[in-house]
XYZ file of C-alpha atoms in Angstrom:
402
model
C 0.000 0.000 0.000
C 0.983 3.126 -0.654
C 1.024 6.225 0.980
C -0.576 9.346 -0.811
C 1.944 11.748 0.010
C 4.760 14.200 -0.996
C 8.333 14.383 0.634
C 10.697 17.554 1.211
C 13.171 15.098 1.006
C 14.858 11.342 0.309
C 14.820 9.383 2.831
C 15.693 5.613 1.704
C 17.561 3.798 5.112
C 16.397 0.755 6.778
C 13.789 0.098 9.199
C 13.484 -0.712 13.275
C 10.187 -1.755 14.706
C 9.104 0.349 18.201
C 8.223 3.093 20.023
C 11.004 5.756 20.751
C 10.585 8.658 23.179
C 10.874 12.154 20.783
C 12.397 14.929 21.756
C 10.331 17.725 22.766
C 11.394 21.032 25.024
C 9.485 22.388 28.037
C 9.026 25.946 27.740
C 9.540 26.634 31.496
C 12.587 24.513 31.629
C 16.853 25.306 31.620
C 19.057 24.015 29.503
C 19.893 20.682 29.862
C 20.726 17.193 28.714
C 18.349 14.344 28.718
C 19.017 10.643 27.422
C 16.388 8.893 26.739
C 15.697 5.533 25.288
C 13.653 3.288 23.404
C 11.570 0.063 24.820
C 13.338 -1.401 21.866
C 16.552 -0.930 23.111
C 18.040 -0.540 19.679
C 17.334 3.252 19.360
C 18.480 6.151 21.643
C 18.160 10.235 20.897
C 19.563 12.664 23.176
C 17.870 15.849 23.411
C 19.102 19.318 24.191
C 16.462 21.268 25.847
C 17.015 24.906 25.095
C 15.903 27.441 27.013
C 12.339 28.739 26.345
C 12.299 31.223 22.732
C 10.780 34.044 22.769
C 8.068 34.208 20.291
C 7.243 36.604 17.885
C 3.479 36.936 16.932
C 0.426 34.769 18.082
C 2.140 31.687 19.713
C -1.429 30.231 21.077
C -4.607 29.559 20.014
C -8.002 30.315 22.122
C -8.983 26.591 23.257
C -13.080 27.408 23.643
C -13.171 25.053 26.589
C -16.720 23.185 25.833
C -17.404 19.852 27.630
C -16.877 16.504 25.526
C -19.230 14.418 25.599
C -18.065 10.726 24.552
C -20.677 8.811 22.497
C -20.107 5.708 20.683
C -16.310 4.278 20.334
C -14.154 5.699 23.415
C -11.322 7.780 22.010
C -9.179 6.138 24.162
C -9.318 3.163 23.463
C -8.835 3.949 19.949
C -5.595 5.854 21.189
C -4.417 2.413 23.119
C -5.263 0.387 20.361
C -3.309 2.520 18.178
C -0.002 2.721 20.438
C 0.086 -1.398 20.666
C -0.627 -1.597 16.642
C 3.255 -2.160 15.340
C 3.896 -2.152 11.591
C 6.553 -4.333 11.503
C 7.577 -6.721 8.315
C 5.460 -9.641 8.778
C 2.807 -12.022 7.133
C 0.344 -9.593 9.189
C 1.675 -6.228 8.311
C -0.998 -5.957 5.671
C -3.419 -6.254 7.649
C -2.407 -3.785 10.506
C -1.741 -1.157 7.820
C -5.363 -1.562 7.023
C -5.720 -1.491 11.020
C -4.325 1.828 11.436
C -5.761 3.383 8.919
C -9.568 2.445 10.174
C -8.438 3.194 13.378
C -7.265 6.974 12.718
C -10.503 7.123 10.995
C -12.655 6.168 14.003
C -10.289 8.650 15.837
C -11.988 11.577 13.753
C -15.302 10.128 13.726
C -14.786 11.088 17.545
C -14.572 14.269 16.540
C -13.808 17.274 19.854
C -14.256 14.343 22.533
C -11.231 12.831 21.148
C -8.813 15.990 21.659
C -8.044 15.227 25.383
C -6.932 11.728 24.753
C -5.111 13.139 21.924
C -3.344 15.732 23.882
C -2.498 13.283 26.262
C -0.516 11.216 24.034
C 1.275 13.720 22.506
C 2.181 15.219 25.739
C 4.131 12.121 26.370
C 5.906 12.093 23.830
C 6.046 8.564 22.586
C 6.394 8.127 18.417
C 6.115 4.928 16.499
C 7.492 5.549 12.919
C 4.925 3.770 10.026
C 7.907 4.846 7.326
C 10.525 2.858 9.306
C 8.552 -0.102 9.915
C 6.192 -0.560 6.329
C 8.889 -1.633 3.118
C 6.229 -0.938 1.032
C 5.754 3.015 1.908
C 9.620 3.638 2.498
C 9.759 5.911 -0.670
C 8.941 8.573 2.217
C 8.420 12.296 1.526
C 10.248 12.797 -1.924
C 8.974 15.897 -3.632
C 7.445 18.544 -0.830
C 5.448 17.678 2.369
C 1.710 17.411 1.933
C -0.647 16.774 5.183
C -2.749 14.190 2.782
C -1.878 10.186 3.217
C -3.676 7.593 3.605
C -1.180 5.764 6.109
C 0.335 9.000 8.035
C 4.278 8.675 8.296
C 4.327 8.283 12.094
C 1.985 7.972 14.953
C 2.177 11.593 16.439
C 1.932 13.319 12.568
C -0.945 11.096 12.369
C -2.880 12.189 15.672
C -1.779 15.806 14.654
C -3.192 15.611 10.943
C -6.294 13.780 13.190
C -6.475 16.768 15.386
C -6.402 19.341 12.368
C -9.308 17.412 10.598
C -11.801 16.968 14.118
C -11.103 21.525 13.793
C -12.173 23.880 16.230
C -10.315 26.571 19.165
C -8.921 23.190 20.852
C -7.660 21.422 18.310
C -5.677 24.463 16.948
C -4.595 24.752 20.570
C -2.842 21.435 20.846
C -1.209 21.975 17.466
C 0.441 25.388 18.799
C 1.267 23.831 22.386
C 3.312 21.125 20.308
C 5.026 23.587 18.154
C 6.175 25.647 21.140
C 7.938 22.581 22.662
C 8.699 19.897 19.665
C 12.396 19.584 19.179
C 11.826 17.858 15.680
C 12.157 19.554 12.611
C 9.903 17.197 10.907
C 6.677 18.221 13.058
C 7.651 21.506 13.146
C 7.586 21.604 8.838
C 4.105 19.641 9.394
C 2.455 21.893 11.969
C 3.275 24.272 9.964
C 1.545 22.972 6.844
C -1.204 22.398 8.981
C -1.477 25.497 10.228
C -1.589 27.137 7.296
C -4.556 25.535 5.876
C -6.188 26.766 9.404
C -4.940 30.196 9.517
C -2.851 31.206 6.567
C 0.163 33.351 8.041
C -1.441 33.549 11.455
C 1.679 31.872 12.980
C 4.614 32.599 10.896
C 6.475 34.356 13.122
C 6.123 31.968 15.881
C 6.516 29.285 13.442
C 10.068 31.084 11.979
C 11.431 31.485 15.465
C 10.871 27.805 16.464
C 12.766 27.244 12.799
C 15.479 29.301 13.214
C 15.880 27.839 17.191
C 16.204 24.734 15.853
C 18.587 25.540 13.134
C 20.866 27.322 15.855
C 20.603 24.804 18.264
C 19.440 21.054 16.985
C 17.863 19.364 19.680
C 18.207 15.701 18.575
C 21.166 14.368 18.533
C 22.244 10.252 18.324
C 20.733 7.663 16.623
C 17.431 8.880 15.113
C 14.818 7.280 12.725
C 14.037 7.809 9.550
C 11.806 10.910 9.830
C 14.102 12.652 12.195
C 17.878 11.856 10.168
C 16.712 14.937 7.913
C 15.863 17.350 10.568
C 17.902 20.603 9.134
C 16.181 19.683 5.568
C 12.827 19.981 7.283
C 13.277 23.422 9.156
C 15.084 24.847 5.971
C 11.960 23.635 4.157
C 9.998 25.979 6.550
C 11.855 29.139 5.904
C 11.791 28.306 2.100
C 7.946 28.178 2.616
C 7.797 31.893 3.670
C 10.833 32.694 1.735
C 12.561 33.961 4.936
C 16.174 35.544 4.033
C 17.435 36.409 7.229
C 18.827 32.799 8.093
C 21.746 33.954 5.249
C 24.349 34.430 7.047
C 23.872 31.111 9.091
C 23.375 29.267 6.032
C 26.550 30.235 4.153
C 28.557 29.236 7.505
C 27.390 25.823 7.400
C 27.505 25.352 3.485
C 30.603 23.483 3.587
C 30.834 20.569 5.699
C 33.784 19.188 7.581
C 34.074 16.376 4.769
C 34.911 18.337 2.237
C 31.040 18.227 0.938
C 28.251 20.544 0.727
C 25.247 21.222 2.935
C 22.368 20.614 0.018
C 19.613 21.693 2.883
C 21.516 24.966 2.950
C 22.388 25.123 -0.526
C 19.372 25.007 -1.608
C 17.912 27.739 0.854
C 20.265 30.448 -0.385
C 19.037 29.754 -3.569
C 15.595 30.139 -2.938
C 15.903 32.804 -0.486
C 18.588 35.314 -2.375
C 18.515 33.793 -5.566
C 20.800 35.594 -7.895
C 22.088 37.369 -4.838
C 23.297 34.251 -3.600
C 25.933 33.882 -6.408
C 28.714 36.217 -3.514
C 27.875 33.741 -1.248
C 28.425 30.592 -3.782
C 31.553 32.229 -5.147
C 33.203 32.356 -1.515
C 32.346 28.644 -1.117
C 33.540 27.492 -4.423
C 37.278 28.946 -3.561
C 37.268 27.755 0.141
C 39.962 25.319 0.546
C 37.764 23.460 2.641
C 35.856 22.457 -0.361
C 37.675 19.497 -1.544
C 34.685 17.230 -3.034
C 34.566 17.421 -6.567
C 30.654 16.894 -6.611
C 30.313 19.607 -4.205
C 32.050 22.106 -6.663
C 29.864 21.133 -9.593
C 27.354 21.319 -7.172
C 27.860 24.827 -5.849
C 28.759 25.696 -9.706
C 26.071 24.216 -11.149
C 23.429 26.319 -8.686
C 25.779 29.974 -9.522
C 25.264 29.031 -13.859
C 21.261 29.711 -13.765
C 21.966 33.144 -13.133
C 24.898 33.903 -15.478
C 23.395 36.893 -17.956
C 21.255 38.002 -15.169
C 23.969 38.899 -12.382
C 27.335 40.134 -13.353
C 28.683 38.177 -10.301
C 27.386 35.031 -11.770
C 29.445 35.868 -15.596
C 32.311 36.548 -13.831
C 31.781 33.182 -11.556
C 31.164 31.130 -14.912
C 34.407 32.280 -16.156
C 36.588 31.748 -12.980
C 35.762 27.935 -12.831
C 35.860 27.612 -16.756
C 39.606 28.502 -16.101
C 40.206 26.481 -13.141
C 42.134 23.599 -13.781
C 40.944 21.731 -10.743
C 37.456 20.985 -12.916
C 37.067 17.909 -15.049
C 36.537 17.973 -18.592
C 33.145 16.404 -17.875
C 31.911 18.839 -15.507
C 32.716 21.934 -17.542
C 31.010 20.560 -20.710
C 27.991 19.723 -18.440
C 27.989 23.670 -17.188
C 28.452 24.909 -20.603
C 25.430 23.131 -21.730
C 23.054 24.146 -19.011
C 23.923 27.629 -20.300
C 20.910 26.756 -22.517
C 18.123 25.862 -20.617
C 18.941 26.948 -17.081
C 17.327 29.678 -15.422
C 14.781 30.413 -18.145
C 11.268 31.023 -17.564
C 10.389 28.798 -21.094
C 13.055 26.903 -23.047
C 10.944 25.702 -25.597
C 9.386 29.321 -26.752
C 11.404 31.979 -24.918
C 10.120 34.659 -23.214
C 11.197 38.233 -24.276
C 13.353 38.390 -20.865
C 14.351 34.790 -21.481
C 15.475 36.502 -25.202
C 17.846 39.019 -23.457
C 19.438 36.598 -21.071
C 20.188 34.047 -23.774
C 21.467 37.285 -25.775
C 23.775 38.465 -22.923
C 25.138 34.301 -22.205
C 26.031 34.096 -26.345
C 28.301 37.220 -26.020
C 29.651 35.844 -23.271
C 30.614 32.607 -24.737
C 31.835 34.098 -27.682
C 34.197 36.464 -25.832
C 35.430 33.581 -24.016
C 35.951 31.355 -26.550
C 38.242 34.299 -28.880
C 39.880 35.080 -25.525
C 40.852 31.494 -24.693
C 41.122 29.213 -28.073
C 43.052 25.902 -26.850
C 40.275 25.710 -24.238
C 40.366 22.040 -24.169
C 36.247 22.592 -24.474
C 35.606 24.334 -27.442
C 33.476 22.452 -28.958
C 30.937 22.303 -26.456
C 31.345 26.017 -26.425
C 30.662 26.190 -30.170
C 27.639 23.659 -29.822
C 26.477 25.506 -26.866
C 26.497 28.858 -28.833
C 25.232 27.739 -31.721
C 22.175 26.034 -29.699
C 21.086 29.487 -28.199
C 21.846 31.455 -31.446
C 19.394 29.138 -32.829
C 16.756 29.896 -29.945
C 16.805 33.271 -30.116
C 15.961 33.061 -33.816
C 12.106 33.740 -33.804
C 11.542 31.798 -37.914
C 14.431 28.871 -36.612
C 12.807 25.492 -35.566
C 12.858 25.321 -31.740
C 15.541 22.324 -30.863
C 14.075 19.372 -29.054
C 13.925 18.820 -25.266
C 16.758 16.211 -24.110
């Protein structure tokens, strides 16, 4: 079975069955280490608690406080049924998938009797992870995060979605109380989503300081499971979402990992964020000694190209690693040819703007090529040129998408 869902990320590691405890932060409580560990005794996480953030913009909701009246299945018993459900590989993990599914929906069939329970559980913060346990769903979140699945990723994302769809003052109200203290990037990115489908931009500045908290100061730490071992990609993911810029500066200090390699979370931020005004930041990266990977330069290089004829920093950055010897053949031929399709709004029938950028990257190349003519890739150059020439030609046939 599969799961109807997007994914801001890959996730494609193995799977352990059980419950682990996740981290969350008490808002009222100091700094401090706690080790916790799973009934499994395969998994631990250890969990910073930072000191309380100070919010910026609504950080609750108004819970409206009416009395629940239980009638038909008890919520809570749903809730227990739910925590002692395991997914794990097995001639019955068919059936269970099909278990938890009916379950969640009897959950919202509750509907405002089941929030206590609900809160309840989350407040304790115990998480059993579907992805990690189900082979046939561990495709994950590839593309984007979406709050639509049929089997939800974990339990708590699924009793979150479950409070979002029961709606009202209390149900909003748990979401926010689990935002304020989560220390997981994940169900921060999914609150979020959820949130916004309540209250579009109501809590985005509560929502950017738990981010950018979490950026600063990770609060998981050890092994983690699936959902959890892509916890920066998550909360970069959320200031993507309101394309918050003022995480820059943080960003380009982490670009370049220890390794050698590049931060693609972060990477990919500055891109979205500054866009052409990220090309400074790129540049800096791609001369740092630190940067010893060679996919990481192609990487970093291959982000700067989409802006060369827009941003003179970018032409002058196209030039600088077409001269550096460092590059492979291979990975200058593959720049060269982006040069004609990258960045444009339509490849296959130009815009005018699209026009005057493939204009300005032509000139470019052709003032290259007469200024360096044993570049040992000239005929991609002259391929590459003759290619846009050819698209900026309004009675030339359009050349065919690779």
């Amino acid at each position: 079975m599969k799961m109807l869902l997007i994914v801001l990320v890959a996730a494609g590691i193995g799977f352990t069955a059980g419950y682990l405890i996740v981290g969350s932060r008490p808002l009222s409580a100091p700094a401090q280490i706690i080790i916790v560990q799973t009934n499994t005794s395969k998994k631990s996480l250890k969990l910073e608690v930072p000191l309380r953030r100070k919010m910026a913009g609504p950080t609750s909701a108004t819970a409206t406080g009416a009395p629940t009246t239980v009638t038909g299945p008890n919520p809570r018993e749903i809730l227990e049924r739910l925590e002692q459900t395991k997914l794990r590989p097995g001639p019955e993990q068919s059936q269970n998938i099909r278990r938890v599914i009916q379950l969640f929906e009897e959950l919202t069939d509750c509907g405002p009797a089941a929030l206590p329970g609900i809160r309840e559980f989350l407040a304790r913060n115990l998480e059993s992870d579907y992805e990690e346990d189900t082979d046939e769903i561990r495709s994950g979140w590839r593309d984007g995060m979406t709050t639509d699945f049929l089997l939800p990723p974990s339990l708590r994302l699924g009793l979150l979605r479950t409070a979002q769809r029961i709606g009202g003052g209390d149900a909003e109200h748990i979401l926010v109380d689990v935002l304020n203290s989560t220390g997981r990037g994940v169900e921060t990115a999914y609150i979020t989503r959820l949130l916004e489908e309540i209250a579009p931009q109501k809590y985005k500045e509560a929502v950017l300081a738990t981010a950018h908290e979490l950026l600063t100061r990770p609060a998981l730490t050890g092994e983690l499971n699936r959902l959890d071992r892509r916890d920066q990609e998550w909360l970069f993911g959320v200031l993507r979402l309101y394309q918050d810029a003022s995480f820059a500066q943080q960003a380009q200090a982490r670009l370049i990992r220890d390794d050698g390699t590049v931060d693609s979370s972060a990477l990919g931020y500055l891109n979205d964020a500054l866009q052409g005004k990220s090309v400074p930041m790129l540049t800096l990266a791609y001369q740092d000694n630190r940067l010893t990977n060679n996919g990481a330069r192609f990487q970093i290089a291959y982000t700067a190209v989409r802006y060369v004829g827009v941003e003179s920093a970018a032409d002058q950055f196209l030039q600088t690693v077409l001269e550096d010897p460092k590059n492979s053949g291979d990975m200058m031929s593959e720049l060269i040819r982006s040069l004609s399709e990258r960045g444009l709004e339509n490849r296959r029938e130009p815009s005018d703007l699209d026009l005057q950028v493939l204009a300005a990257r032509q000139s470019l190349l052709e003032t290259f090529l007469v200024g360096h003519p044993k570049f040992k890739r000239t005929e991609d150059l002259t391929r590459t040129i003759r290619l846009i020439g050819i698209m900026r030609s309004p009675t030339a046939s359009k050349p065919k998408e690779r």
